[in-house]
Coordinates of C-alpha atoms in Angstrom, one line a residue:
X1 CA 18.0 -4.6 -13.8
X2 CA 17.8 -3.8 -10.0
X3 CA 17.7 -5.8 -6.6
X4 CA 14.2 -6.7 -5.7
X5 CA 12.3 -4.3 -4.1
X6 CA 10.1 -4.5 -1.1
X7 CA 7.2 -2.0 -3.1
X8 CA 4.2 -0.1 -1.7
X9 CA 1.0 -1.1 -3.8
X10 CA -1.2 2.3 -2.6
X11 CA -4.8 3.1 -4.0
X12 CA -8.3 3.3 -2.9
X13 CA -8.8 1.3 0.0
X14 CA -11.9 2.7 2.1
X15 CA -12.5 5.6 -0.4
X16 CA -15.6 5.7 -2.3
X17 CA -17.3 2.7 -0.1
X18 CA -19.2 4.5 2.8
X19 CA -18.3 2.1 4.8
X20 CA -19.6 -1.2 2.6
X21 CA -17.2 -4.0 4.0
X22 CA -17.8 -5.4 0.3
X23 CA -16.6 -2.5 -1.6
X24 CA -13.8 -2.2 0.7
X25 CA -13.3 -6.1 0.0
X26 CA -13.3 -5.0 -3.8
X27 CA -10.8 -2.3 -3.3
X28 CA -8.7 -4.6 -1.3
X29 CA -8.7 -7.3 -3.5
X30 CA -7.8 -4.6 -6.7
X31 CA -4.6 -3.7 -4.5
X32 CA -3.7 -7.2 -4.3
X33 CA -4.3 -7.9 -8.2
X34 CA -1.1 -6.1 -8.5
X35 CA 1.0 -7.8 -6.1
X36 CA 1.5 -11.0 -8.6
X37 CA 2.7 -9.2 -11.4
X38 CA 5.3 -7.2 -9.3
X39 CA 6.6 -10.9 -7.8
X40 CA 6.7 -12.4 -11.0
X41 CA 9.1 -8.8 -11.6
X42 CA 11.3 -10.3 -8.7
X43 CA 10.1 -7.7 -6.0
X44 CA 8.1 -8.2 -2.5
X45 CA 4.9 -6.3 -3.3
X46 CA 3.4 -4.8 0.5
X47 CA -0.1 -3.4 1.5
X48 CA -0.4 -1.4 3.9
X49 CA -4.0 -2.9 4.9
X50 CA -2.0 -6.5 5.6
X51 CA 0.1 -4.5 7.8
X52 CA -2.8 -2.4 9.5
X53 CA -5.8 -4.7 9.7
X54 CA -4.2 -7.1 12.0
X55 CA -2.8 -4.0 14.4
X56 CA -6.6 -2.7 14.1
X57 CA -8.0 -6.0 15.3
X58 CA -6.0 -6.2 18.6
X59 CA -5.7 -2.6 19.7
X60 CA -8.3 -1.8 22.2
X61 CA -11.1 -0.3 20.6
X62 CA -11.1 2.6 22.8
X63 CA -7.3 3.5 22.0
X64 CA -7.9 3.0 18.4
X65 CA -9.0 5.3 15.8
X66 CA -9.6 3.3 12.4
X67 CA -7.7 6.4 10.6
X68 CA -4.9 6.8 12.5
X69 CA -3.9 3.5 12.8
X70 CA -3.9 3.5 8.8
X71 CA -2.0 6.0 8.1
X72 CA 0.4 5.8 11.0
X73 CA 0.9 1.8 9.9
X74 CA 1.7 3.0 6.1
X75 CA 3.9 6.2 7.3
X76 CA 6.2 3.8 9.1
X77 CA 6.2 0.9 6.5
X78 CA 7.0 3.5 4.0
X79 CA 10.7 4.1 6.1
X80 CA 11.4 0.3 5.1
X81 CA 10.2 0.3 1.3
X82 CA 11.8 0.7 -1.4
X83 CA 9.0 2.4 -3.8
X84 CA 5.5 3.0 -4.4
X85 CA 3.4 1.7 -7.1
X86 CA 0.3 4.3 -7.1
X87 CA -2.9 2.6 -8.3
X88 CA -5.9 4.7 -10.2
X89 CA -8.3 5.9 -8.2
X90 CA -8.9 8.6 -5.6
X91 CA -7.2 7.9 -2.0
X92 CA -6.5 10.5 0.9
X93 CA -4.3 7.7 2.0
X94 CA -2.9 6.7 -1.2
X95 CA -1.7 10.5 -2.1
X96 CA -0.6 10.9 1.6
X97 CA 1.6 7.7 0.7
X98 CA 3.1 9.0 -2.5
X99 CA 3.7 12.6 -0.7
X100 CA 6.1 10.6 1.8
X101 CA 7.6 8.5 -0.6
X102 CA 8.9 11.2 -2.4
X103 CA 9.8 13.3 0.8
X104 CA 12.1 9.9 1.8
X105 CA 13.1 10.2 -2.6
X106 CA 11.4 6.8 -3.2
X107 CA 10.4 6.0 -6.6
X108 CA 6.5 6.0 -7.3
X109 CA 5.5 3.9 -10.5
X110 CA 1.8 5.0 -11.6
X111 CA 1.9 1.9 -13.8
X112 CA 3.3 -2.1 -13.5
X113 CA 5.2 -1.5 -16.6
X114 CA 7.1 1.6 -15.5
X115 CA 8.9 -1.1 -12.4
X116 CA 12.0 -2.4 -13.5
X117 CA 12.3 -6.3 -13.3
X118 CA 14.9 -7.3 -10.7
X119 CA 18.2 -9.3 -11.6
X120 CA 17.6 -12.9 -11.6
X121 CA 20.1 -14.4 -9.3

């Protein structure tokens, strides 16, 4: 038993798409298929794309790179989570989030039933 965690759900967001917006809707929504199961374990599941997508939409185009903004979101999330859970697939950004997490010594699950539940209060 452990105190909820606020946990990284990483894994293909953009990759693979060429740019479809609905394969990147079907890659988003496959990220957040995960985030129920890890509640119902008693932790905060976080994407990095809920974080970045809104930052994205109000930058001014000209000072935003799509990229940078990404990553740089999800590198400064990662300093407040508490572990990764690393989805199939290949993801640049999903590996770059895993390296980090274990440069900060965060856990990184590769499955929902390697996360621990949290105590029940």
């Amino acid at each position: 038993m452990t105190k909820p965690l606020l946990i990284l759900i990483a894994g293909p967001y953009r990759s693979g798409t060429n740019g479809d917006p609905d394969l990147i809707a079907r890659n988003l929504a496959r990220l957040e298929e995960a985030s129920g199961p890890l509640f119902r374990l008693g932790h905060v599941p976080m994407i990095g794309e809920w974080v970045a997508l809104p930052i994205l939409r109000t930058l001014d185009p000209s000072h935003a790179d799509d990229g940078d903004v990404m990553y740089e979101t999800a590198h400064r999330l990662l300093q407040h989570c508490d572990a990764v859970l690393r989805l199939p697939g290949e993801s640049t950004g999903a590996d770059k989030d895993v390296e980090i997490a274990e440069q900060l010594g965060l856990p990184v699950y590769r499955a929902l039933e390697e996360v621990p539940a949290a105590a029940t209060p």
